[in-house]
Amino acid sequence: MIIIMLGAPASGKGTQSAVVAQKLGIPHISTGDIFRWNIANNTPIGAEAKKYIDKGLLVPDELTINILRDRIEMEDCKDGFVLDGYPRTINQQESLDKMLEDCGKSIDMAINLVVTDEEVVRRISGRRMCKCGKAYHIVTYPSKKPDICDLCNGELYTRKDDTVEVANTRLDTYKKQSEPIIGVYMEKGILVDIDGHNPQDKVSEDVLYEIHKYSSKQGVV
Ligand code: ADP
Ligand code: ZN
């Protein structure tokens, strides 16, 4: 199954993509994570991406599209994958369609996690991350021990782009460049809206319910 997770920054894409990927036994591909890995490992891709990410802007399409293509061509993606944070521009969306078409595949579902602008800024400004991918919020979803991940005991950190200032730019970037993609998937008839304000477990339940409904109709998974 090929699933696209859509939504504003901090809408829960990463968290829910991980849940879905685990449940379906397919890879979770986050372009944001790929860029952050490259930054942490001082690669040329990381150096290029950092210029944009730290400002809340999108990494140019050419680089992003190439990275995505390389990733989904890998062997572990043959039975499907969950895309988190891609596509983010109409250009990326069209090129993804083309890549899939070329190998006789298509997107099964686009899941759109809906949250208000206020919620986006609130979440981003209190977010704490772990290297393992787990996200916390200092007020509404704290780790059990301060600054230590519940899952792996790793030390929590704040993403450089998780400041109020950059959050506003990211939201703006999202509205201008990424939100139009929702309409495209709606027209294709594969869009499902999920209320992203609910607690994480409830959102997961709603997302998995929609996937189940889709799969039983299609006879896939
Ligand atoms: P969030 O959804 O919370 O903003 P991500 O980890 O998905 O977090 O993305 C972080 C940053 O990485 C983005 O603000 C952007 O700069 C860059 N990025 C991630 N995916 C893409 C993409 N598909 N196209 C361009 N830039 C991207
Ligand atoms: Zn962890």
Short mmCIF file of C-alpha atoms and ligand atoms in Angstrom, two decimals:
data_model
loop_
_atom_site.label_atom_id
_atom_site.label_comp_id
_atom_site.label_asym_id
_atom_site.label_seq_id
_atom_site.Cartn_x
_atom_site.Cartn_y
_atom_site.Cartn_z
CA MET A 1 0.00 0.00 0.00
CA ILE A 2 1.19 3.52 -0.75
CA ILE A 3 0.00 6.10 1.74
CA ILE A 4 0.68 9.83 1.79
CA MET A 5 0.45 11.65 5.11
CA LEU A 6 -0.53 15.29 4.63
CA GLY A 7 -0.91 18.13 7.11
CA ALA A 8 0.61 21.34 8.40
CA PRO A 9 3.92 21.30 10.28
CA ALA A 10 3.50 19.52 13.63
CA SER A 11 0.07 18.21 12.68
CA GLY A 12 1.22 14.74 13.71
CA LYS A 13 2.43 13.41 10.36
CA GLY A 14 5.58 11.88 11.79
CA THR A 15 3.87 10.21 14.73
CA GLN A 16 1.00 8.81 12.71
CA SER A 17 3.20 7.73 9.80
CA ALA A 18 5.29 5.68 12.23
CA VAL A 19 2.16 4.00 13.60
CA VAL A 20 0.83 3.17 10.14
CA ALA A 21 4.19 1.93 8.85
CA GLN A 22 4.59 -0.35 11.85
CA LYS A 23 1.06 -1.68 11.55
CA LEU A 24 1.33 -2.41 7.81
CA GLY A 25 4.97 -3.54 7.93
CA ILE A 26 6.12 -1.03 5.30
CA PRO A 27 8.80 1.69 5.48
CA HIS A 28 8.12 5.14 6.89
CA ILE A 29 9.81 7.67 4.63
CA SER A 30 10.19 11.19 5.99
CA THR A 31 12.03 13.65 3.77
CA GLY A 32 12.51 15.84 6.86
CA ASP A 33 14.24 12.94 8.65
CA ILE A 34 16.40 12.23 5.60
CA PHE A 35 17.51 15.88 5.50
CA ARG A 36 18.14 15.94 9.27
CA TRP A 37 20.21 12.75 8.99
CA ASN A 38 22.28 14.41 6.27
CA ILE A 39 22.74 17.54 8.39
CA ALA A 40 23.80 15.51 11.42
CA ASN A 41 26.30 13.60 9.30
CA ASN A 42 27.70 16.69 7.57
CA THR A 43 27.00 15.53 4.04
CA PRO A 44 26.85 17.93 1.05
CA ILE A 45 23.08 17.31 0.86
CA GLY A 46 22.82 18.27 4.52
CA ALA A 47 24.76 21.49 3.99
CA GLU A 48 22.44 22.48 1.14
CA ALA A 49 19.22 21.51 2.93
CA LYS A 50 20.18 23.28 6.14
CA LYS A 51 20.17 26.67 4.42
CA TYR A 52 16.45 26.32 3.84
CA ILE A 53 15.27 24.22 6.78
CA ASP A 54 16.63 26.58 9.43
CA LYS A 55 14.66 29.41 7.85
CA GLY A 56 11.42 27.47 7.54
CA LEU A 57 11.63 27.36 3.74
CA LEU A 58 11.34 24.35 1.47
CA VAL A 59 14.42 22.61 0.18
CA PRO A 60 14.46 23.08 -3.62
CA ASP A 61 12.42 20.58 -5.60
CA GLU A 62 15.26 19.25 -7.68
CA LEU A 63 17.23 18.01 -4.69
CA THR A 64 14.15 16.79 -2.82
CA ILE A 65 12.72 14.91 -5.78
CA ASN A 66 16.03 13.13 -6.44
CA ILE A 67 16.33 12.07 -2.82
CA LEU A 68 12.80 10.77 -2.78
CA ARG A 69 13.28 8.86 -6.02
CA ASP A 70 16.42 7.16 -4.71
CA ARG A 71 14.60 6.17 -1.53
CA ILE A 72 11.45 4.72 -3.05
CA GLU A 73 13.45 2.75 -5.58
CA MET A 74 15.00 0.76 -2.75
CA GLU A 75 14.08 -2.88 -2.34
CA ASP A 76 12.17 -2.44 0.93
CA CYS A 77 9.64 -0.16 -0.81
CA LYS A 78 8.42 -2.73 -3.28
CA ASP A 79 5.29 -3.57 -1.26
CA GLY A 80 4.52 0.02 -0.42
CA PHE A 81 5.51 2.80 1.98
CA VAL A 82 4.18 5.70 3.99
CA LEU A 83 5.32 9.13 2.81
CA ASP A 84 5.65 11.77 5.50
CA GLY A 85 6.40 15.32 4.41
CA TYR A 86 6.39 14.58 0.70
CA PRO A 87 4.99 15.90 -1.61
CA ARG A 88 5.13 19.49 -0.41
CA THR A 89 4.78 21.26 -3.77
CA ILE A 90 2.61 20.61 -6.81
CA ASN A 91 5.81 19.94 -8.73
CA GLN A 92 6.79 17.21 -6.23
CA GLN A 93 3.28 15.80 -6.37
CA GLU A 94 3.31 15.57 -10.16
CA SER A 95 6.75 14.03 -10.27
CA LEU A 96 5.74 11.42 -7.69
CA ASP A 97 2.73 10.47 -9.80
CA LYS A 98 5.01 10.07 -12.76
CA MET A 99 7.57 7.96 -10.84
CA LEU A 100 4.81 5.64 -9.65
CA GLU A 101 3.15 5.48 -13.04
CA ASP A 102 6.46 4.44 -14.60
CA CYS A 103 6.51 1.35 -12.41
CA GLY A 104 2.80 0.63 -12.62
CA LYS A 105 1.95 1.80 -9.11
CA SER A 106 -0.36 4.43 -7.67
CA ILE A 107 -1.16 6.09 -4.39
CA ASP A 108 -3.83 4.30 -2.38
CA MET A 109 -4.71 6.98 0.12
CA ALA A 110 -3.80 10.53 1.09
CA ILE A 111 -4.50 11.11 4.76
CA ASN A 112 -4.85 14.74 5.76
CA LEU A 113 -4.36 15.55 9.45
CA VAL A 114 -6.38 18.70 10.09
CA VAL A 115 -5.26 21.14 12.83
CA THR A 116 -5.73 24.88 13.32
CA ASP A 117 -2.94 27.43 12.89
CA GLU A 118 -2.95 28.21 16.63
CA GLU A 119 -2.45 24.54 17.41
CA VAL A 120 0.47 24.32 14.97
CA VAL A 121 2.32 27.18 16.66
CA ARG A 122 1.50 25.88 20.14
CA ARG A 123 2.81 22.41 19.31
CA ILE A 124 5.95 23.58 17.58
CA SER A 125 6.95 25.96 20.33
CA GLY A 126 6.80 23.23 22.99
CA ARG A 127 8.10 20.33 20.96
CA ARG A 128 11.00 18.17 22.17
CA MET A 129 12.41 15.46 19.95
CA CYS A 130 14.36 12.26 20.41
CA LYS A 131 16.83 10.82 17.91
CA CYS A 132 14.63 7.71 17.70
CA GLY A 133 11.89 9.86 16.15
CA LYS A 134 9.60 10.13 19.18
CA ALA A 135 8.17 13.62 19.74
CA TYR A 136 7.07 15.15 23.06
CA HIS A 137 5.50 18.44 24.16
CA ILE A 138 6.77 20.13 27.30
CA VAL A 139 3.24 20.89 28.55
CA THR A 140 0.73 18.57 26.91
CA TYR A 141 2.84 15.48 26.25
CA PRO A 142 5.93 15.47 28.44
CA SER A 143 8.37 12.58 28.77
CA LYS A 144 8.22 10.72 32.09
CA LYS A 145 11.73 11.84 33.09
CA PRO A 146 12.64 15.40 32.08
CA ASP A 147 14.61 15.55 28.81
CA ILE A 148 14.86 11.75 28.56
CA CYS A 149 12.99 9.68 25.98
CA ASP A 150 10.49 7.16 27.41
CA LEU A 151 11.25 4.71 24.63
CA CYS A 152 15.02 4.67 24.28
CA ASN A 153 16.43 6.77 27.17
CA GLY A 154 17.93 9.12 24.59
CA GLU A 155 18.41 12.78 25.44
CA LEU A 156 15.69 15.06 24.09
CA TYR A 157 16.51 18.11 22.01
CA THR A 158 14.72 21.01 20.34
CA ARG A 159 14.77 21.13 16.56
CA LYS A 160 16.43 24.29 15.28
CA ASP A 161 13.36 25.12 13.21
CA ASP A 162 11.00 24.65 16.17
CA THR A 163 11.02 28.29 17.33
CA VAL A 164 7.93 30.50 17.23
CA GLU A 165 9.50 32.66 14.54
CA VAL A 166 10.43 29.84 12.20
CA ALA A 167 7.11 28.14 13.00
CA ASN A 168 5.25 31.09 11.52
CA THR A 169 7.34 30.97 8.36
CA ARG A 170 6.80 27.21 8.09
CA LEU A 171 3.06 27.69 8.42
CA ASP A 172 3.16 30.36 5.75
CA THR A 173 5.25 28.14 3.46
CA TYR A 174 2.77 25.33 4.06
CA LYS A 175 -0.24 27.45 3.11
CA LYS A 176 1.31 28.86 -0.02
CA GLN A 177 3.14 25.82 -1.37
CA SER A 178 1.79 22.64 0.20
CA GLU A 179 -1.89 23.15 0.99
CA PRO A 180 -2.91 23.20 -2.71
CA ILE A 181 -1.89 19.52 -2.90
CA ILE A 182 -4.90 18.60 -0.77
CA GLY A 183 -7.22 19.68 -3.58
CA VAL A 184 -5.36 17.52 -6.08
CA TYR A 185 -5.82 14.37 -4.02
CA MET A 186 -9.41 15.30 -3.28
CA GLU A 187 -10.12 15.44 -6.99
CA LYS A 188 -8.49 12.07 -7.44
CA GLY A 189 -10.93 10.75 -4.81
CA ILE A 190 -8.23 9.38 -2.49
CA LEU A 191 -8.27 12.04 0.23
CA VAL A 192 -9.36 11.32 3.79
CA ASP A 193 -9.55 14.12 6.38
CA ILE A 194 -8.77 13.21 9.99
CA ASP A 195 -9.23 15.53 12.97
CA GLY A 196 -5.68 16.05 14.20
CA HIS A 197 -6.68 17.79 17.44
CA ASN A 198 -7.63 14.58 19.21
CA PRO A 199 -5.16 12.77 21.49
CA GLN A 200 -2.51 10.79 19.58
CA ASP A 201 -4.06 7.39 20.24
CA LYS A 202 -7.47 8.53 19.03
CA VAL A 203 -5.94 9.99 15.86
CA SER A 204 -4.13 6.67 15.27
CA GLU A 205 -7.37 4.80 15.77
CA ASP A 206 -9.16 7.04 13.25
CA VAL A 207 -6.33 6.72 10.72
CA LEU A 208 -6.14 2.91 11.04
CA TYR A 209 -9.91 2.68 10.79
CA GLU A 210 -9.86 4.54 7.46
CA ILE A 211 -7.04 2.35 6.15
CA HIS A 212 -8.91 -0.75 7.20
CA LYS A 213 -12.07 0.48 5.50
CA TYR A 214 -10.12 1.17 2.32
CA SER A 215 -8.29 -2.17 2.39
CA SER A 216 -11.39 -4.24 2.89
CA LYS A 217 -12.97 -2.48 -0.07
CA GLN A 218 -9.90 -3.03 -2.27
CA GLY A 219 -8.78 -6.38 -0.98
CA VAL A 220 -5.25 -5.04 -0.47
CA VAL A 221 -2.86 -4.40 2.40
P1 ADP B 1 7.30 19.46 9.74
O1 ADP B 1 6.25 18.74 8.96
O2 ADP B 1 7.03 19.45 11.20
O3 ADP B 1 7.59 20.83 9.22
P2 ADP B 1 9.45 17.88 8.50
O4 ADP B 1 10.43 17.08 9.23
O5 ADP B 1 8.49 17.16 7.62
O6 ADP B 1 8.67 18.69 9.65
O7 ADP B 1 10.19 18.98 7.62
C1 ADP B 1 11.17 19.83 8.15
C2 ADP B 1 11.74 20.73 7.07
O8 ADP B 1 12.43 19.92 6.09
C3 ADP B 1 10.74 21.53 6.26
O9 ADP B 1 10.37 22.73 6.89
C4 ADP B 1 11.51 21.75 4.95
O10 ADP B 1 12.44 22.79 5.07
C5 ADP B 1 12.28 20.45 4.77
N1 ADP B 1 11.51 19.49 3.95
C6 ADP B 1 11.00 18.32 4.38
N2 ADP B 1 10.34 17.69 3.38
C7 ADP B 1 10.43 18.51 2.30
C8 ADP B 1 9.95 18.46 0.96
N3 ADP B 1 9.21 17.43 0.52
N4 ADP B 1 10.24 19.48 0.13
C9 ADP B 1 10.98 20.52 0.54
N5 ADP B 1 11.45 20.65 1.77
C10 ADP B 1 11.20 19.66 2.66
ZN ZN B 2 13.91 7.94 21.90
#
